[in-house]
Amino acid sequence: TQYSCYESCVKAGWCGRCNWATCHDDIAFTKALLTELTGKYCIDMTRIYLGGQSNGGMFTHYLYQRMPHAFAAAVPIYAMPLLGHLFGGEDELLLRAAELKETAFLAFHDRQDRVIPVRGGMAPSTGWTWYYEPLTAVLSTWATVHGCNVTKPLATHLPFEHKDSFGCQEFPTCASGRRVMWCEYNGHHGEAPPTHGGPYGMYWFFNQFRR
């Protein structure tokens, strides 16, 4: 079987059918970037936030797993961890839960996504054969980390205008004092949350938290 492989993976000897990303050290890069920025600018390190869409959202999941001490809040958009990577490569969500309790969590996801389906499993899009964790598993894990009431999520809303199809829920009474929320909307992969739900929603959420 033939497959493509990035040059960085060829050099590292890590090529394989399931290795679809580069083999650069993204954690070292992120840490170096934070060091560079904080050395040049006046940055409040208690207010470092994390978010991204699709692959960027999957990178969001990866970063909070590998750097659980660093971020005040995380917001992945139409993105889920690959199947088997819910807790991180070294079970960081379980072993470093005390650090992750200081990271609030909000997920946005489109209901009709056929590339990264909201229910997880194999992507139904033709030619796209990755398997993903379901959003429910991601959320219940975060709710457990924060000591929230996992059994009774409550309907909630963002404090600005958005379409009727845009619905949000939240796990209540989180012992950490942080929030674990998610919002779903009608749309397909690559379609941002409607109206003000996306950028305004991220800013509204981020602005509530610091470490």
mmCIF file with all atom_site columns, C-alpha atoms in Angstrom:
data_model
loop_
_atom_site.group_PDB
_atom_site.id
_atom_site.type_symbol
_atom_site.label_atom_id
_atom_site.label_alt_id
_atom_site.label_comp_id
_atom_site.label_asym_id
_atom_site.label_entity_id
_atom_site.label_seq_id
_atom_site.pdbx_PDB_ins_code
_atom_site.Cartn_x
_atom_site.Cartn_y
_atom_site.Cartn_z
_atom_site.occupancy
_atom_site.B_iso_or_equiv
_atom_site.pdbx_formal_charge
_atom_site.auth_seq_id
_atom_site.auth_comp_id
_atom_site.auth_asym_id
_atom_site.auth_atom_id
_atom_site.pdbx_PDB_model_num
ATOM 1   C CA . THR A 1 1   ? 0.000   0.000  0.000  1.00 0.00 ? 1   THR A CA 1
ATOM 2   C CA . GLN A 1 2   ? 1.288   3.422  -0.947 1.00 0.00 ? 2   GLN A CA 1
ATOM 3   C CA . TYR A 1 3   ? 0.709   6.537  1.118  1.00 0.00 ? 3   TYR A CA 1
ATOM 4   C CA . SER A 1 4   ? 2.049   10.067 1.352  1.00 0.00 ? 4   SER A CA 1
ATOM 5   C CA . CYS A 1 5   ? 4.447   11.083 4.096  1.00 0.00 ? 5   CYS A CA 1
ATOM 6   C CA . TYR A 1 6   ? 5.746   14.492 5.144  1.00 0.00 ? 6   TYR A CA 1
ATOM 7   C CA . GLU A 1 7   ? 9.488   15.062 4.891  1.00 0.00 ? 7   GLU A CA 1
ATOM 8   C CA . SER A 1 8   ? 9.690   15.648 8.655  1.00 0.00 ? 8   SER A CA 1
ATOM 9   C CA . CYS A 1 9   ? 8.209   12.162 9.212  1.00 0.00 ? 9   CYS A CA 1
ATOM 10  C CA . VAL A 1 10  ? 10.566  10.558 6.696  1.00 0.00 ? 10  VAL A CA 1
ATOM 11  C CA . LYS A 1 11  ? 13.501  12.024 8.645  1.00 0.00 ? 11  LYS A CA 1
ATOM 12  C CA . ALA A 1 12  ? 12.057  10.786 11.939 1.00 0.00 ? 12  ALA A CA 1
ATOM 13  C CA . GLY A 1 13  ? 11.216  7.345  10.533 1.00 0.00 ? 13  GLY A CA 1
ATOM 14  C CA . TRP A 1 14  ? 7.569   7.714  11.575 1.00 0.00 ? 14  TRP A CA 1
ATOM 15  C CA . CYS A 1 15  ? 5.781   7.180  8.258  1.00 0.00 ? 15  CYS A CA 1
ATOM 16  C CA . GLY A 1 16  ? 2.660   5.016  8.240  1.00 0.00 ? 16  GLY A CA 1
ATOM 17  C CA . ARG A 1 17  ? -0.879  4.784  6.918  1.00 0.00 ? 17  ARG A CA 1
ATOM 18  C CA . CYS A 1 18  ? -2.320  6.532  9.986  1.00 0.00 ? 18  CYS A CA 1
ATOM 19  C CA . ASN A 1 19  ? 0.278   9.285  10.231 1.00 0.00 ? 19  ASN A CA 1
ATOM 20  C CA . TRP A 1 20  ? -1.497  12.087 8.372  1.00 0.00 ? 20  TRP A CA 1
ATOM 21  C CA . ALA A 1 21  ? 0.194   15.072 10.048 1.00 0.00 ? 21  ALA A CA 1
ATOM 22  C CA . THR A 1 22  ? 3.731   16.412 10.080 1.00 0.00 ? 22  THR A CA 1
ATOM 23  C CA . CYS A 1 23  ? 6.259   15.155 12.629 1.00 0.00 ? 23  CYS A CA 1
ATOM 24  C CA . HIS A 1 24  ? 7.458   18.553 13.826 1.00 0.00 ? 24  HIS A CA 1
ATOM 25  C CA . ASP A 1 25  ? 7.371   19.131 17.592 1.00 0.00 ? 25  ASP A CA 1
ATOM 26  C CA . ASP A 1 26  ? 4.250   21.302 17.859 1.00 0.00 ? 26  ASP A CA 1
ATOM 27  C CA . ILE A 1 27  ? 4.461   21.483 21.649 1.00 0.00 ? 27  ILE A CA 1
ATOM 28  C CA . ALA A 1 28  ? 8.010   22.837 21.550 1.00 0.00 ? 28  ALA A CA 1
ATOM 29  C CA . PHE A 1 29  ? 6.927   25.323 18.862 1.00 0.00 ? 29  PHE A CA 1
ATOM 30  C CA . THR A 1 30  ? 3.954   26.515 20.928 1.00 0.00 ? 30  THR A CA 1
ATOM 31  C CA . LYS A 1 31  ? 6.062   26.934 24.056 1.00 0.00 ? 31  LYS A CA 1
ATOM 32  C CA . ALA A 1 32  ? 8.723   28.817 22.083 1.00 0.00 ? 32  ALA A CA 1
ATOM 33  C CA . LEU A 1 33  ? 6.039   31.044 20.551 1.00 0.00 ? 33  LEU A CA 1
ATOM 34  C CA . LEU A 1 34  ? 4.625   31.911 23.984 1.00 0.00 ? 34  LEU A CA 1
ATOM 35  C CA . THR A 1 35  ? 8.147   32.653 25.272 1.00 0.00 ? 35  THR A CA 1
ATOM 36  C CA . GLU A 1 36  ? 8.845   34.880 22.267 1.00 0.00 ? 36  GLU A CA 1
ATOM 37  C CA . LEU A 1 37  ? 5.580   36.817 22.570 1.00 0.00 ? 37  LEU A CA 1
ATOM 38  C CA . THR A 1 38  ? 5.736   37.302 26.311 1.00 0.00 ? 38  THR A CA 1
ATOM 39  C CA . GLY A 1 39  ? 9.326   38.509 25.976 1.00 0.00 ? 39  GLY A CA 1
ATOM 40  C CA . LYS A 1 40  ? 8.327   41.221 23.491 1.00 0.00 ? 40  LYS A CA 1
ATOM 41  C CA . TYR A 1 41  ? 4.877   42.267 24.669 1.00 0.00 ? 41  TYR A CA 1
ATOM 42  C CA . CYS A 1 42  ? 3.039   42.872 27.921 1.00 0.00 ? 42  CYS A CA 1
ATOM 43  C CA . ILE A 1 43  ? 0.864   39.743 28.028 1.00 0.00 ? 43  ILE A CA 1
ATOM 44  C CA . ASP A 1 44  ? -1.212  38.549 30.959 1.00 0.00 ? 44  ASP A CA 1
ATOM 45  C CA . MET A 1 45  ? -0.194  34.888 31.249 1.00 0.00 ? 45  MET A CA 1
ATOM 46  C CA . THR A 1 46  ? -3.301  34.138 33.284 1.00 0.00 ? 46  THR A CA 1
ATOM 47  C CA . ARG A 1 47  ? -5.378  34.927 30.179 1.00 0.00 ? 47  ARG A CA 1
ATOM 48  C CA . ILE A 1 48  ? -3.970  32.677 27.460 1.00 0.00 ? 48  ILE A CA 1
ATOM 49  C CA . TYR A 1 49  ? -6.807  31.156 25.434 1.00 0.00 ? 49  TYR A CA 1
ATOM 50  C CA . LEU A 1 50  ? -7.009  28.343 22.914 1.00 0.00 ? 50  LEU A CA 1
ATOM 51  C CA . GLY A 1 51  ? -9.317  27.763 19.958 1.00 0.00 ? 51  GLY A CA 1
ATOM 52  C CA . GLY A 1 52  ? -9.472  26.586 16.362 1.00 0.00 ? 52  GLY A CA 1
ATOM 53  C CA . GLN A 1 53  ? -11.636 25.154 13.591 1.00 0.00 ? 53  GLN A CA 1
ATOM 54  C CA . SER A 1 54  ? -11.447 21.640 12.077 1.00 0.00 ? 54  SER A CA 1
ATOM 55  C CA . ASN A 1 55  ? -7.739  20.657 12.116 1.00 0.00 ? 55  ASN A CA 1
ATOM 56  C CA . GLY A 1 56  ? -7.141  23.740 14.253 1.00 0.00 ? 56  GLY A CA 1
ATOM 57  C CA . GLY A 1 57  ? -9.814  22.465 16.618 1.00 0.00 ? 57  GLY A CA 1
ATOM 58  C CA . MET A 1 58  ? -8.161  19.052 16.760 1.00 0.00 ? 58  MET A CA 1
ATOM 59  C CA . PHE A 1 59  ? -4.919  20.862 17.559 1.00 0.00 ? 59  PHE A CA 1
ATOM 60  C CA . THR A 1 60  ? -6.841  22.632 20.326 1.00 0.00 ? 60  THR A CA 1
ATOM 61  C CA . HIS A 1 61  ? -7.695  19.236 21.835 1.00 0.00 ? 61  HIS A CA 1
ATOM 62  C CA . TYR A 1 62  ? -4.075  18.145 21.482 1.00 0.00 ? 62  TYR A CA 1
ATOM 63  C CA . LEU A 1 63  ? -2.640  21.287 23.095 1.00 0.00 ? 63  LEU A CA 1
ATOM 64  C CA . TYR A 1 64  ? -4.800  21.294 26.197 1.00 0.00 ? 64  TYR A CA 1
ATOM 65  C CA . GLN A 1 65  ? -3.934  17.605 26.653 1.00 0.00 ? 65  GLN A CA 1
ATOM 66  C CA . ARG A 1 66  ? -0.191  18.206 26.380 1.00 0.00 ? 66  ARG A CA 1
ATOM 67  C CA . MET A 1 67  ? -0.117  21.636 28.103 1.00 0.00 ? 67  MET A CA 1
ATOM 68  C CA . PRO A 1 68  ? -2.829  21.359 30.765 1.00 0.00 ? 68  PRO A CA 1
ATOM 69  C CA . HIS A 1 69  ? -1.238  24.100 32.876 1.00 0.00 ? 69  HIS A CA 1
ATOM 70  C CA . ALA A 1 70  ? -1.298  26.797 30.209 1.00 0.00 ? 70  ALA A CA 1
ATOM 71  C CA . PHE A 1 71  ? -4.783  27.856 29.103 1.00 0.00 ? 71  PHE A CA 1
ATOM 72  C CA . ALA A 1 72  ? -7.651  29.653 30.830 1.00 0.00 ? 72  ALA A CA 1
ATOM 73  C CA . ALA A 1 73  ? -10.246 28.399 28.312 1.00 0.00 ? 73  ALA A CA 1
ATOM 74  C CA . ALA A 1 74  ? -10.470 26.202 25.200 1.00 0.00 ? 74  ALA A CA 1
ATOM 75  C CA . VAL A 1 75  ? -12.977 26.453 22.321 1.00 0.00 ? 75  VAL A CA 1
ATOM 76  C CA . PRO A 1 76  ? -12.792 23.826 19.535 1.00 0.00 ? 76  PRO A CA 1
ATOM 77  C CA . ILE A 1 77  ? -15.112 24.403 16.553 1.00 0.00 ? 77  ILE A CA 1
ATOM 78  C CA . TYR A 1 78  ? -16.382 21.413 14.506 1.00 0.00 ? 78  TYR A CA 1
ATOM 79  C CA . ALA A 1 79  ? -13.486 19.326 15.783 1.00 0.00 ? 79  ALA A CA 1
ATOM 80  C CA . MET A 1 80  ? -13.093 16.184 17.877 1.00 0.00 ? 80  MET A CA 1
ATOM 81  C CA . PRO A 1 81  ? -10.150 14.025 19.003 1.00 0.00 ? 81  PRO A CA 1
ATOM 82  C CA . LEU A 1 82  ? -9.461  10.966 16.906 1.00 0.00 ? 82  LEU A CA 1
ATOM 83  C CA . LEU A 1 83  ? -10.947 7.761  18.316 1.00 0.00 ? 83  LEU A CA 1
ATOM 84  C CA . GLY A 1 84  ? -8.787  6.479  21.148 1.00 0.00 ? 84  GLY A CA 1
ATOM 85  C CA . HIS A 1 85  ? -7.294  9.910  21.875 1.00 0.00 ? 85  HIS A CA 1
ATOM 86  C CA . LEU A 1 86  ? -10.034 11.267 24.142 1.00 0.00 ? 86  LEU A CA 1
ATOM 87  C CA . PHE A 1 87  ? -7.816  11.357 27.249 1.00 0.00 ? 87  PHE A CA 1
ATOM 88  C CA . GLY A 1 88  ? -4.594  12.277 25.450 1.00 0.00 ? 88  GLY A CA 1
ATOM 89  C CA . GLY A 1 89  ? -1.616  10.193 24.395 1.00 0.00 ? 89  GLY A CA 1
ATOM 90  C CA . GLU A 1 90  ? -0.523  9.767  28.017 1.00 0.00 ? 90  GLU A CA 1
ATOM 91  C CA . ASP A 1 91  ? -3.974  9.982  29.680 1.00 0.00 ? 91  ASP A CA 1
ATOM 92  C CA . GLU A 1 92  ? -3.381  13.627 30.587 1.00 0.00 ? 92  GLU A CA 1
ATOM 93  C CA . LEU A 1 93  ? -7.090  14.331 31.111 1.00 0.00 ? 93  LEU A CA 1
ATOM 94  C CA . LEU A 1 94  ? -7.070  11.740 33.876 1.00 0.00 ? 94  LEU A CA 1
ATOM 95  C CA . LEU A 1 95  ? -3.607  12.142 35.368 1.00 0.00 ? 95  LEU A CA 1
ATOM 96  C CA . ARG A 1 96  ? -3.447  15.957 35.211 1.00 0.00 ? 96  ARG A CA 1
ATOM 97  C CA . ALA A 1 97  ? -7.086  16.761 35.883 1.00 0.00 ? 97  ALA A CA 1
ATOM 98  C CA . ALA A 1 98  ? -6.141  19.107 38.738 1.00 0.00 ? 98  ALA A CA 1
ATOM 99  C CA . GLU A 1 99  ? -4.435  21.422 36.236 1.00 0.00 ? 99  GLU A CA 1
ATOM 100 C CA . LEU A 1 100 ? -7.219  21.136 33.655 1.00 0.00 ? 100 LEU A CA 1
ATOM 101 C CA . LYS A 1 101 ? -9.797  22.217 36.245 1.00 0.00 ? 101 LYS A CA 1
ATOM 102 C CA . GLU A 1 102 ? -8.574  25.752 35.595 1.00 0.00 ? 102 GLU A CA 1
ATOM 103 C CA . THR A 1 103 ? -9.434  25.522 31.874 1.00 0.00 ? 103 THR A CA 1
ATOM 104 C CA . ALA A 1 104 ? -13.051 26.286 30.951 1.00 0.00 ? 104 ALA A CA 1
ATOM 105 C CA . PHE A 1 105 ? -14.452 24.489 27.895 1.00 0.00 ? 105 PHE A CA 1
ATOM 106 C CA . LEU A 1 106 ? -16.904 25.456 25.136 1.00 0.00 ? 106 LEU A CA 1
ATOM 107 C CA . ALA A 1 107 ? -17.471 23.470 21.921 1.00 0.00 ? 107 ALA A CA 1
ATOM 108 C CA . PHE A 1 108 ? -19.284 24.568 18.755 1.00 0.00 ? 108 PHE A CA 1
ATOM 109 C CA . HIS A 1 109 ? -20.388 21.893 16.288 1.00 0.00 ? 109 HIS A CA 1
ATOM 110 C CA . ASP A 1 110 ? -22.556 21.736 13.163 1.00 0.00 ? 110 ASP A CA 1
ATOM 111 C CA . ARG A 1 111 ? -25.272 19.073 13.265 1.00 0.00 ? 111 ARG A CA 1
ATOM 112 C CA . GLN A 1 112 ? -24.965 17.887 9.644  1.00 0.00 ? 112 GLN A CA 1
ATOM 113 C CA . ASP A 1 113 ? -21.167 17.523 9.657  1.00 0.00 ? 113 ASP A CA 1
ATOM 114 C CA . ARG A 1 114 ? -20.058 14.616 7.434  1.00 0.00 ? 114 ARG A CA 1
ATOM 115 C CA . VAL A 1 115 ? -16.300 15.142 7.881  1.00 0.00 ? 115 VAL A CA 1
ATOM 116 C CA . ILE A 1 116 ? -16.121 15.204 11.692 1.00 0.00 ? 116 ILE A CA 1
ATOM 117 C CA . PRO A 1 117 ? -19.576 13.912 12.698 1.00 0.00 ? 117 PRO A CA 1
ATOM 118 C CA . VAL A 1 118 ? -21.034 15.187 15.953 1.00 0.00 ? 118 VAL A CA 1
ATOM 119 C CA . ARG A 1 119 ? -21.876 11.602 16.994 1.00 0.00 ? 119 ARG A CA 1
ATOM 120 C CA . GLY A 1 120 ? -18.334 10.412 16.353 1.00 0.00 ? 120 GLY A CA 1
ATOM 121 C CA . GLY A 1 121 ? -17.336 7.212  14.604 1.00 0.00 ? 121 GLY A CA 1
ATOM 122 C CA . MET A 1 122 ? -16.267 7.014  10.977 1.00 0.00 ? 122 MET A CA 1
ATOM 123 C CA . ALA A 1 123 ? -16.761 10.107 8.873  1.00 0.00 ? 123 ALA A CA 1
ATOM 124 C CA . PRO A 1 124 ? -19.526 9.428  6.306  1.00 0.00 ? 124 PRO A CA 1
ATOM 125 C CA . SER A 1 125 ? -17.910 11.634 3.635  1.00 0.00 ? 125 SER A CA 1
ATOM 126 C CA . THR A 1 126 ? -16.632 9.667  0.646  1.00 0.00 ? 126 THR A CA 1
ATOM 127 C CA . GLY A 1 127 ? -12.893 9.078  0.813  1.00 0.00 ? 127 GLY A CA 1
ATOM 128 C CA . TRP A 1 128 ? -12.619 10.300 4.401  1.00 0.00 ? 128 TRP A CA 1
ATOM 129 C CA . THR A 1 129 ? -12.033 7.289  6.647  1.00 0.00 ? 129 THR A CA 1
ATOM 130 C CA . TRP A 1 130 ? -10.929 8.766  9.970  1.00 0.00 ? 130 TRP A CA 1
ATOM 131 C CA . TYR A 1 131 ? -12.696 7.771  13.174 1.00 0.00 ? 131 TYR A CA 1
ATOM 132 C CA . TYR A 1 132 ? -13.557 10.328 15.846 1.00 0.00 ? 132 TYR A CA 1
ATOM 133 C CA . GLU A 1 133 ? -14.664 10.468 19.451 1.00 0.00 ? 133 GLU A CA 1
ATOM 134 C CA . PRO A 1 134 ? -18.302 11.603 19.879 1.00 0.00 ? 134 PRO A CA 1
ATOM 135 C CA . LEU A 1 135 ? -18.987 15.084 21.210 1.00 0.00 ? 135 LEU A CA 1
ATOM 136 C CA . THR A 1 136 ? -20.935 13.579 24.124 1.00 0.00 ? 136 THR A CA 1
ATOM 137 C CA . ALA A 1 137 ? -17.831 11.695 25.293 1.00 0.00 ? 137 ALA A CA 1
ATOM 138 C CA . VAL A 1 138 ? -15.653 14.813 25.049 1.00 0.00 ? 138 VAL A CA 1
ATOM 139 C CA . LEU A 1 139 ? -18.174 16.861 27.024 1.00 0.00 ? 139 LEU A CA 1
ATOM 140 C CA . SER A 1 140 ? -18.830 14.283 29.739 1.00 0.00 ? 140 SER A CA 1
ATOM 141 C CA . THR A 1 141 ? -15.072 13.909 30.247 1.00 0.00 ? 141 THR A CA 1
ATOM 142 C CA . TRP A 1 142 ? -14.659 17.657 30.688 1.00 0.00 ? 142 TRP A CA 1
ATOM 143 C CA . ALA A 1 143 ? -17.676 17.790 32.985 1.00 0.00 ? 143 ALA A CA 1
ATOM 144 C CA . THR A 1 144 ? -16.135 15.064 35.131 1.00 0.00 ? 144 THR A CA 1
ATOM 145 C CA . VAL A 1 145 ? -12.798 16.901 35.260 1.00 0.00 ? 145 VAL A CA 1
ATOM 146 C CA . HIS A 1 146 ? -14.604 20.018 36.510 1.00 0.00 ? 146 HIS A CA 1
ATOM 147 C CA . GLY A 1 147 ? -16.838 18.184 38.954 1.00 0.00 ? 147 GLY A CA 1
ATOM 148 C CA . CYS A 1 148 ? -20.044 19.246 37.189 1.00 0.00 ? 148 CYS A CA 1
ATOM 149 C CA . ASN A 1 149 ? -23.446 17.582 37.349 1.00 0.00 ? 149 ASN A CA 1
ATOM 150 C CA . VAL A 1 150 ? -22.941 15.237 34.394 1.00 0.00 ? 150 VAL A CA 1
ATOM 151 C CA . THR A 1 151 ? -26.447 13.756 34.400 1.00 0.00 ? 151 THR A CA 1
ATOM 152 C CA . LYS A 1 152 ? -28.511 16.934 33.985 1.00 0.00 ? 152 LYS A CA 1
ATOM 153 C CA . PRO A 1 153 ? -27.194 19.416 31.396 1.00 0.00 ? 153 PRO A CA 1
ATOM 154 C CA . LEU A 1 154 ? -29.289 22.556 31.156 1.00 0.00 ? 154 LEU A CA 1
ATOM 155 C CA . ALA A 1 155 ? -30.322 24.598 28.153 1.00 0.00 ? 155 ALA A CA 1
ATOM 156 C CA . THR A 1 156 ? -28.547 27.947 28.140 1.00 0.00 ? 156 THR A CA 1
ATOM 157 C CA . HIS A 1 157 ? -27.952 30.793 25.694 1.00 0.00 ? 157 HIS A CA 1
ATOM 158 C CA . LEU A 1 158 ? -25.283 33.231 24.642 1.00 0.00 ? 158 LEU A CA 1
ATOM 159 C CA . PRO A 1 159 ? -26.089 36.877 25.443 1.00 0.00 ? 159 PRO A CA 1
ATOM 160 C CA . PHE A 1 160 ? -26.496 38.166 21.889 1.00 0.00 ? 160 PHE A CA 1
ATOM 161 C CA . GLU A 1 161 ? -28.518 37.597 18.754 1.00 0.00 ? 161 GLU A CA 1
ATOM 162 C CA . HIS A 1 162 ? -28.294 34.294 16.894 1.00 0.00 ? 162 HIS A CA 1
ATOM 163 C CA . LYS A 1 163 ? -30.468 32.074 14.734 1.00 0.00 ? 163 LYS A CA 1
ATOM 164 C CA . ASP A 1 164 ? -33.191 29.825 16.152 1.00 0.00 ? 164 ASP A CA 1
ATOM 165 C CA . SER A 1 165 ? -31.305 26.674 15.072 1.00 0.00 ? 165 SER A CA 1
ATOM 166 C CA . PHE A 1 166 ? -28.412 27.687 17.322 1.00 0.00 ? 166 PHE A CA 1
ATOM 167 C CA . GLY A 1 167 ? -28.849 25.898 20.664 1.00 0.00 ? 167 GLY A CA 1
ATOM 168 C CA . CYS A 1 168 ? -26.530 25.700 23.666 1.00 0.00 ? 168 CYS A CA 1
ATOM 169 C CA . GLN A 1 169 ? -26.357 23.556 26.784 1.00 0.00 ? 169 GLN A CA 1
ATOM 170 C CA . GLU A 1 170 ? -24.224 23.605 29.916 1.00 0.00 ? 170 GLU A CA 1
ATOM 171 C CA . PHE A 1 171 ? -23.353 21.212 32.715 1.00 0.00 ? 171 PHE A CA 1
ATOM 172 C CA . PRO A 1 172 ? -24.411 22.929 35.970 1.00 0.00 ? 172 PRO A CA 1
ATOM 173 C CA . THR A 1 173 ? -22.840 23.266 39.413 1.00 0.00 ? 173 THR A CA 1
ATOM 174 C CA . CYS A 1 174 ? -19.224 22.695 38.420 1.00 0.00 ? 174 CYS A CA 1
ATOM 175 C CA . ALA A 1 175 ? -17.088 22.364 41.552 1.00 0.00 ? 175 ALA A CA 1
ATOM 176 C CA . SER A 1 176 ? -14.160 24.030 39.769 1.00 0.00 ? 176 SER A CA 1
ATOM 177 C CA . GLY A 1 177 ? -16.069 27.283 39.326 1.00 0.00 ? 177 GLY A CA 1
ATOM 178 C CA . ARG A 1 178 ? -15.467 27.071 35.562 1.00 0.00 ? 178 ARG A CA 1
ATOM 179 C CA . ARG A 1 179 ? -17.993 26.320 32.814 1.00 0.00 ? 179 ARG A CA 1
ATOM 180 C CA . VAL A 1 180 ? -18.411 23.351 30.448 1.00 0.00 ? 180 VAL A CA 1
ATOM 181 C CA . MET A 1 181 ? -20.726 24.247 27.546 1.00 0.00 ? 181 MET A CA 1
ATOM 182 C CA . TRP A 1 182 ? -21.523 23.313 23.963 1.00 0.00 ? 182 TRP A CA 1
ATOM 183 C CA . CYS A 1 183 ? -23.544 24.845 21.141 1.00 0.00 ? 183 CYS A CA 1
ATOM 184 C CA . GLU A 1 184 ? -24.899 23.073 18.063 1.00 0.00 ? 184 GLU A CA 1
ATOM 185 C CA . TYR A 1 185 ? -26.290 24.611 14.890 1.00 0.00 ? 185 TYR A CA 1
ATOM 186 C CA . ASN A 1 186 ? -27.574 23.543 11.479 1.00 0.00 ? 186 ASN A CA 1
ATOM 187 C CA . GLY A 1 187 ? -24.746 23.399 8.980  1.00 0.00 ? 187 GLY A CA 1
ATOM 188 C CA . HIS A 1 188 ? -21.970 21.372 7.414  1.00 0.00 ? 188 HIS A CA 1
ATOM 189 C CA . HIS A 1 189 ? -18.247 21.057 8.011  1.00 0.00 ? 189 HIS A CA 1
ATOM 190 C CA . GLY A 1 190 ? -16.499 24.358 7.403  1.00 0.00 ? 190 GLY A CA 1
ATOM 191 C CA . GLU A 1 191 ? -19.556 26.475 8.161  1.00 0.00 ? 191 GLU A CA 1
ATOM 192 C CA . ALA A 1 192 ? -18.888 28.729 11.126 1.00 0.00 ? 192 ALA A CA 1
ATOM 193 C CA . PRO A 1 193 ? -21.485 29.161 13.879 1.00 0.00 ? 193 PRO A CA 1
ATOM 194 C CA . PRO A 1 194 ? -24.244 31.475 12.577 1.00 0.00 ? 194 PRO A CA 1
ATOM 195 C CA . THR A 1 195 ? -24.626 35.203 13.147 1.00 0.00 ? 195 THR A CA 1
ATOM 196 C CA . HIS A 1 196 ? -22.646 36.230 16.229 1.00 0.00 ? 196 HIS A CA 1
ATOM 197 C CA . GLY A 1 197 ? -22.383 32.714 17.664 1.00 0.00 ? 197 GLY A CA 1
ATOM 198 C CA . GLY A 1 198 ? -18.770 32.144 16.623 1.00 0.00 ? 198 GLY A CA 1
ATOM 199 C CA . PRO A 1 199 ? -16.358 35.062 17.138 1.00 0.00 ? 199 PRO A CA 1
ATOM 200 C CA . TYR A 1 200 ? -18.567 36.895 19.626 1.00 0.00 ? 200 TYR A CA 1
ATOM 201 C CA . GLY A 1 201 ? -19.224 33.637 21.444 1.00 0.00 ? 201 GLY A CA 1
ATOM 202 C CA . MET A 1 202 ? -15.522 32.872 21.763 1.00 0.00 ? 202 MET A CA 1
ATOM 203 C CA . TYR A 1 203 ? -14.712 36.363 23.026 1.00 0.00 ? 203 TYR A CA 1
ATOM 204 C CA . TRP A 1 204 ? -17.636 36.310 25.467 1.00 0.00 ? 204 TRP A CA 1
ATOM 205 C CA . PHE A 1 205 ? -16.514 32.939 26.817 1.00 0.00 ? 205 PHE A CA 1
ATOM 206 C CA . PHE A 1 206 ? -12.808 33.759 26.998 1.00 0.00 ? 206 PHE A CA 1
ATOM 207 C CA . ASN A 1 207 ? -13.463 37.038 28.786 1.00 0.00 ? 207 ASN A CA 1
ATOM 208 C CA . GLN A 1 208 ? -14.975 35.230 31.775 1.00 0.00 ? 208 GLN A CA 1
ATOM 209 C CA . PHE A 1 209 ? -11.889 33.277 32.789 1.00 0.00 ? 209 PHE A CA 1
ATOM 210 C CA . ARG A 1 210 ? -8.295  33.551 33.882 1.00 0.00 ? 210 ARG A CA 1
ATOM 211 C CA . ARG A 1 211 ? -5.979  31.042 35.586 1.00 0.00 ? 211 ARG A CA 1
#
